[in-house]
Short mmCIF file of C-alpha atoms in Angstrom, two decimals:
data_model
loop_
_atom_site.label_atom_id
_atom_site.label_comp_id
_atom_site.label_asym_id
_atom_site.label_seq_id
_atom_site.Cartn_x
_atom_site.Cartn_y
_atom_site.Cartn_z
CA MET A 1 -39.29 2.05 15.67
CA CYS A 2 -35.90 1.12 14.24
CA ARG A 3 -32.93 2.86 16.34
CA ASP A 4 -29.37 2.37 17.85
CA GLY A 5 -28.33 0.96 21.16
CA SER A 6 -28.97 4.23 22.85
CA ALA A 7 -30.66 3.98 26.03
CA THR A 8 -31.84 7.30 25.71
CA TYR A 9 -33.39 6.94 22.63
CA ALA A 10 -35.16 3.92 23.86
CA GLU A 11 -36.72 5.72 26.96
CA ALA A 12 -38.24 8.38 24.56
CA ILE A 13 -39.70 5.69 22.02
CA ARG A 14 -41.29 4.23 25.42
CA ARG A 15 -42.59 7.27 26.54
CA ALA A 16 -43.85 8.89 23.44
CA LEU A 17 -44.92 5.51 21.60
CA PRO A 18 -45.33 2.64 24.56
CA ASP A 19 -46.80 0.50 22.13
CA ALA A 20 -44.29 0.91 19.59
CA VAL A 21 -42.21 -2.42 18.78
CA GLN A 22 -38.35 -1.05 18.91
CA VAL A 23 -35.83 -2.67 16.69
CA GLY A 24 -32.19 -2.47 17.24
CA ASP A 25 -30.46 -1.66 13.87
CA ARG A 26 -28.45 -4.14 12.52
CA TRP A 27 -25.58 -1.94 11.35
CA HIS A 28 -24.84 -0.51 14.76
CA LEU A 29 -24.84 -4.40 16.01
CA TRP A 30 -22.54 -5.10 14.04
CA HIS A 31 -20.40 -2.09 14.13
CA ASN A 32 -19.79 -2.76 18.13
CA LEU A 33 -19.34 -6.36 18.04
CA CYS A 34 -16.33 -4.76 15.17
CA GLU A 35 -15.29 -2.27 18.31
CA ALA A 36 -15.13 -4.63 20.87
CA ALA A 37 -13.23 -7.22 18.43
CA LEU A 38 -10.59 -4.58 17.71
CA SER A 39 -10.09 -4.23 21.29
CA GLU A 40 -9.27 -8.08 22.21
CA VAL A 41 -6.92 -8.24 18.83
CA LYS A 42 -5.15 -5.27 20.37
CA ALA A 43 -5.44 -6.85 23.93
CA HIS A 44 -3.62 -10.32 22.22
CA SER A 45 -1.24 -8.33 20.24
CA ASN A 46 1.79 -10.41 22.62
CA CYS A 47 0.72 -13.39 21.62
CA TRP A 48 -0.12 -13.27 17.36
CA ALA A 49 2.56 -10.86 16.61
CA THR A 50 5.30 -13.46 17.39
CA VAL A 51 3.56 -14.90 13.85
CA LEU A 52 4.95 -12.00 12.17
CA ASP A 53 8.20 -11.56 14.65
CA ALA A 54 6.28 -8.14 14.62
CA PRO A 55 7.99 -5.74 17.95
CA LEU A 56 5.51 -4.05 20.92
CA TYR A 57 6.11 -0.81 21.66
CA ASP A 58 9.35 -1.29 23.96
CA GLY A 59 10.42 2.33 25.67
CA PRO A 60 9.35 4.55 28.15
CA ARG A 61 5.41 4.57 27.08
CA ALA A 62 5.83 0.51 27.46
CA GLN A 63 7.16 1.28 31.07
CA THR A 64 4.58 3.98 32.07
CA THR A 65 1.90 1.49 30.87
CA LEU A 66 3.07 -1.70 33.10
CA GLU A 67 3.42 0.96 35.59
CA ARG A 68 -0.21 2.09 35.70
CA TRP A 69 -1.40 -1.61 35.79
CA HIS A 70 -0.17 -2.50 38.46
CA HIS A 71 -1.08 0.92 40.37
CA VAL A 72 -4.43 -0.18 39.50
CA HIS A 73 -4.60 -3.33 40.17
CA ASP A 74 -2.86 -2.63 43.71
CA LEU A 75 -5.65 -0.05 44.35
CA LEU A 76 -8.54 -2.78 42.97
CA GLY A 77 -6.80 -5.20 45.47
CA GLN A 78 -6.91 -3.34 48.03
CA GLY A 79 -10.83 -3.08 47.83
CA VAL A 80 -10.54 0.59 45.96
CA GLY A 81 -13.40 1.52 43.75
CA LEU A 82 -12.96 2.42 39.94
CA LEU A 83 -13.93 6.18 40.69
CA GLU A 84 -11.39 6.50 43.86
CA CYS A 85 -8.68 4.85 41.21
CA ALA A 86 -9.04 6.91 38.68
CA ARG A 87 -8.58 10.11 41.45
CA ARG A 88 -6.01 8.84 43.19
CA LEU A 89 -3.91 8.07 39.66
CA GLN A 90 -5.16 11.22 38.05
CA LEU A 91 -6.43 8.99 35.20
CA ALA A 92 -10.16 8.81 33.46
CA LEU A 93 -12.25 6.62 34.08
CA ASN A 94 -12.63 4.85 30.80
CA THR A 95 -8.79 4.37 31.33
CA VAL A 96 -9.14 2.69 34.57
CA LYS A 97 -11.77 0.77 32.96
CA ARG A 98 -9.04 -0.35 30.08
CA TYR A 99 -6.60 -1.66 32.71
CA THR A 100 -9.00 -3.11 34.72
CA ARG A 101 -9.90 -5.49 31.70
CA ALA A 102 -6.54 -6.84 31.23
CA ASP A 103 -5.96 -9.76 33.76
CA GLN A 104 -1.98 -9.38 32.88
CA PRO A 105 0.35 -6.43 32.11
CA GLU A 106 1.54 -7.84 29.17
CA ARG A 107 -2.15 -7.63 27.35
CA MET A 108 -1.58 -3.65 27.79
CA LEU A 109 1.38 -3.87 25.22
CA ARG A 110 0.57 -3.07 21.84
CA VAL A 111 2.03 -3.68 17.99
CA PRO A 112 3.24 -0.21 16.57
CA GLN A 113 0.90 1.28 13.87
CA TYR A 114 3.67 3.11 12.10
CA ARG A 115 2.79 5.44 9.56
CA ALA A 116 5.50 7.20 6.82
CA SER A 117 7.59 9.78 9.09
CA LEU A 118 10.22 12.37 7.90
CA VAL A 119 12.82 10.46 9.95
CA ASP A 120 12.20 7.22 7.93
CA PRO A 121 15.45 8.06 5.51
CA TYR A 122 17.55 8.20 8.38
CA ARG A 123 16.77 5.09 10.17
CA GLU A 124 19.47 3.38 9.58
CA HIS A 125 22.21 6.28 10.33
CA LEU A 126 20.33 6.42 13.85
CA ARG A 127 20.67 2.71 14.20
CA GLU A 128 24.39 2.88 13.84
CA ARG A 129 25.13 6.36 15.52
CA ARG A 130 22.82 4.35 18.74
CA ALA A 131 25.06 1.15 18.00
CA GLU A 132 28.48 2.81 18.56
CA ASP A 133 27.20 4.98 21.42
CA PRO A 134 24.28 3.97 23.51
CA ALA A 135 24.10 7.01 25.73
CA VAL A 136 24.43 9.43 22.29
CA PRO A 137 22.18 12.50 23.35
CA ILE A 138 19.47 12.93 21.03
CA LEU A 139 20.17 16.69 20.45
CA HIS A 140 23.44 15.54 18.63
CA LEU A 141 21.38 12.58 16.13
CA PHE A 142 19.03 15.65 15.55
CA GLU A 143 22.03 17.70 14.28
CA GLU A 144 23.77 15.24 12.43
CA ILE A 145 20.28 13.55 10.68
CA LYS A 146 19.72 17.67 9.96
CA ALA A 147 22.38 18.08 8.04
CA LEU A 148 21.88 15.10 6.23
CA GLY A 149 18.53 16.81 5.16
CA PHE A 150 16.23 15.97 7.94
CA THR A 151 13.63 18.60 7.62
CA GLY A 152 11.32 17.67 10.78
CA CYS A 153 11.35 18.84 14.23
CA LEU A 154 13.61 17.62 17.37
CA ASN A 155 10.12 16.50 19.20
CA LEU A 156 9.25 14.50 15.90
CA LEU A 157 12.62 12.81 16.07
CA HIS A 158 12.51 12.72 19.87
CA LYS A 159 8.85 10.91 20.12
CA TYR A 160 10.16 8.45 16.55
CA ILE A 161 13.20 6.76 19.07
CA SER A 162 11.25 6.70 22.17
CA GLN A 163 8.56 4.82 19.67
CA GLY A 164 11.63 2.05 19.25
CA ARG A 165 11.30 2.86 15.95
CA ALA A 166 14.29 3.65 15.36
CA ASP A 167 15.88 0.00 16.53
CA ALA A 168 13.03 -2.21 14.85
CA ASP A 169 11.78 -2.63 11.29
CA ARG A 170 7.96 -1.50 10.59
CA SER A 171 5.46 -4.16 11.76
CA HIS A 172 4.05 -6.59 9.27
CA ILE A 173 0.63 -5.52 10.13
CA SER A 174 -1.25 -3.30 12.44
CA SER A 175 -4.08 -4.37 15.25
CA ARG A 176 -6.09 -2.73 13.39
CA ARG A 177 -6.15 -4.24 9.79
CA PHE A 178 -5.70 -7.50 11.64
CA ALA A 179 -9.46 -6.84 13.22
CA ARG A 180 -10.30 -6.07 9.39
CA MET A 181 -9.44 -9.28 8.18
CA LEU A 182 -11.30 -11.10 10.93
CA LEU A 183 -14.06 -9.17 10.08
CA THR A 184 -14.29 -9.52 6.45
CA ARG A 185 -16.79 -11.92 4.38
CA PRO A 186 -14.13 -14.94 3.50
CA ASP A 187 -15.07 -14.51 0.17
CA ASN A 188 -13.78 -10.98 -0.44
CA LEU A 189 -10.66 -11.86 1.09
CA LYS A 190 -7.56 -11.69 -1.19
CA SER A 191 -6.13 -15.14 -1.79
CA GLU A 192 -2.66 -13.84 -0.21
CA HIS A 193 -4.34 -12.99 2.98
CA HIS A 194 -6.12 -16.48 3.42
CA ASP A 195 -3.04 -17.96 5.13
CA LEU A 196 -1.64 -15.02 6.85
CA LEU A 197 -5.09 -14.84 8.88
CA ALA A 198 -4.90 -18.96 9.86
CA ARG A 199 -1.85 -18.39 10.93
CA LEU A 200 -2.43 -15.43 13.18
CA ILE A 201 -5.73 -16.55 14.40
CA ALA A 202 -3.85 -20.35 15.37
CA ALA A 203 -0.68 -18.69 16.71
CA CYS A 204 -3.30 -17.02 20.00
CA PRO A 205 -6.11 -19.27 21.62
CA GLU A 206 -7.95 -16.07 22.58
CA VAL A 207 -7.87 -15.15 19.07
CA THR A 208 -9.09 -18.01 17.91
CA GLN A 209 -12.10 -18.03 20.28
CA LEU A 210 -12.75 -14.64 19.08
CA ALA A 211 -12.75 -15.70 15.18
CA ALA A 212 -15.21 -18.31 16.02
CA CYS A 213 -17.45 -15.73 18.03
CA ILE A 214 -17.54 -13.73 14.66
CA TRP A 215 -17.99 -15.98 12.43
CA ALA A 216 -20.99 -17.57 14.58
CA PHE A 217 -22.45 -13.59 15.13
CA ALA A 218 -22.23 -12.93 11.11
CA PRO A 219 -24.98 -15.12 9.71
CA LEU A 220 -27.47 -13.52 12.94
CA LEU A 221 -27.40 -10.29 10.73
CA LYS A 222 -29.79 -11.98 8.35
CA PRO A 223 -33.28 -12.06 9.98
CA HIS A 224 -34.94 -15.26 10.64
CA PRO A 225 -37.32 -16.30 13.37
CA GLY A 226 -34.65 -18.79 14.70
CA ASN A 227 -32.58 -16.21 15.43
CA ALA A 228 -33.52 -15.81 18.71
CA SER A 229 -32.29 -18.76 20.18
CA ALA A 230 -29.49 -18.70 18.38
CA LEU A 231 -28.16 -15.71 19.72
CA GLU A 232 -28.97 -16.90 22.95
CA LEU A 233 -26.49 -19.68 22.18
CA TRP A 234 -23.91 -17.34 21.07
CA ILE A 235 -23.84 -14.85 24.09
CA ALA A 236 -23.35 -18.51 26.32
CA GLN A 237 -20.41 -19.22 23.49
CA VAL A 238 -19.05 -16.12 24.32
CA ARG A 239 -19.23 -16.00 28.08
CA ALA A 240 -17.49 -18.80 28.24
CA ALA A 241 -14.45 -17.47 26.69
CA ASP A 242 -11.70 -15.20 27.89
CA LEU A 243 -12.97 -12.46 25.67
CA PRO A 244 -13.63 -9.87 28.32
CA HIS A 245 -14.38 -7.02 25.79
CA LEU A 246 -16.57 -9.39 23.98
CA HIS A 247 -18.41 -10.16 27.71
CA ALA A 248 -18.79 -6.25 27.53
CA PHE A 249 -20.92 -6.32 24.06
CA THR A 250 -23.34 -9.02 25.21
CA ARG A 251 -24.00 -7.43 28.34
CA GLY A 252 -24.88 -4.46 26.21
CA LEU A 253 -27.25 -7.00 23.96
CA GLN A 254 -28.42 -8.02 27.37
CA ARG A 255 -29.84 -4.61 28.45
CA ASP A 256 -31.32 -4.40 25.25
CA ARG A 257 -32.55 -7.67 24.78
CA ALA A 258 -35.87 -7.28 23.21
CA ALA A 259 -35.09 -4.78 20.39
CA VAL A 260 -31.75 -7.02 19.39
CA ILE A 261 -33.85 -10.25 19.37
CA ALA A 262 -36.24 -7.99 16.67
CA ALA A 263 -33.56 -6.74 14.95
CA PHE A 264 -32.27 -10.72 14.16
CA THR A 265 -36.04 -11.66 13.70
CA LEU A 266 -37.22 -8.95 11.90
CA PRO A 267 -36.50 -7.08 8.57
CA TYR A 268 -36.63 -3.95 9.36
CA SER A 269 -33.29 -1.75 9.20
CA ASN A 270 -31.36 1.56 9.36
CA GLY A 271 -28.77 0.30 6.88
CA PRO A 272 -29.67 2.46 3.98
CA THR A 273 -30.05 5.56 5.81
CA GLU A 274 -26.84 5.13 7.99
CA GLY A 275 -25.11 4.54 4.29
CA VAL A 276 -26.67 7.76 3.51
CA ASN A 277 -25.49 9.72 6.73
CA THR A 278 -21.74 8.21 5.68
CA LYS A 279 -21.80 9.01 2.40
CA THR A 280 -23.01 12.63 3.31
CA LYS A 281 -20.32 12.88 5.84
CA ARG A 282 -17.64 12.16 3.49
CA ILE A 283 -18.69 14.63 0.88
CA ALA A 284 -18.80 17.37 3.96
CA ARG A 285 -15.39 16.51 4.58
CA GLN A 286 -14.06 16.53 1.62
CA MET A 287 -15.29 20.27 1.09
CA HIS A 288 -14.54 21.39 4.70
CA GLY A 289 -13.34 24.83 4.66
CA ARG A 290 -13.62 25.01 0.81
CA ALA A 291 -17.12 25.70 -0.31
CA GLY A 292 -20.59 26.72 1.21
CA PHE A 293 -23.44 24.75 2.06
CA THR A 294 -25.11 25.59 -1.63
CA LEU A 295 -22.69 22.93 -3.37
CA LEU A 296 -22.78 20.73 -0.34
CA ARG A 297 -26.64 20.41 -1.82
CA HIS A 298 -25.58 19.98 -5.15
CA ARG A 299 -23.16 17.15 -4.56
CA ILE A 300 -25.59 15.56 -2.51
CA LEU A 301 -28.91 15.54 -4.57
CA LEU A 302 -27.20 15.00 -8.05
CA GLY A 303 -24.76 12.42 -6.79
#
């Protein structure tokens, strides 16, 4: 039985077919590693972003993030549990866990992922006005750029300024794009990305370790009888590195150890099925609210 890492599915299979061999799906294993790698890249933004002179979030949101980190770690230092921390600080439990994984407050700061905004054409005007009068009210700025042709709302301008976008240029690369480059087969990278990737990796010791772990994990996705011992060596390599999000990933592997070893040593995989699911979901999203099930069925069957 080939499945993802769900403990519920594993228990259901054990009850229905106790003699069946459970095989972890390699697509899901790689997907989970990708999520952990993205979290690690985000956590070290303050390190690798210096290579690109990319700004970190700096403003009310960043200040709130740093204050929450101190509150969470102060409570943990007093012996307060995670659930109690979440209750006292009125935060979600997963949010508290995310703060506990960061051993330094700076690791909670992120490189902004800027998207095109209606305010972008008026950035220079905002810079000049804020340089002339740092205390100028946002409402006044709103009226000024509205007279220049701005069609957005006051809330959009307020968010734009609070994120620091009025004072900083667009970041050269986002955390997600950097993670995608790390996780892409080197042969598939564009030539100009090889040098950029090398500089970003060399700028941060933790990201250097992360890259080594990713490149050591990728060959395990090709089933081979020797992958069982190679997996143990890889887990030991990850545990020796300062990569808490990857540590969480390895704990998941250990909990489902038999199925994971089967995934790396046996030829079975749900990859083709996952591809069909992804294609079906994409077609459904393209047609959302515009057509019915009949057309969806035709597109899937004839496509």
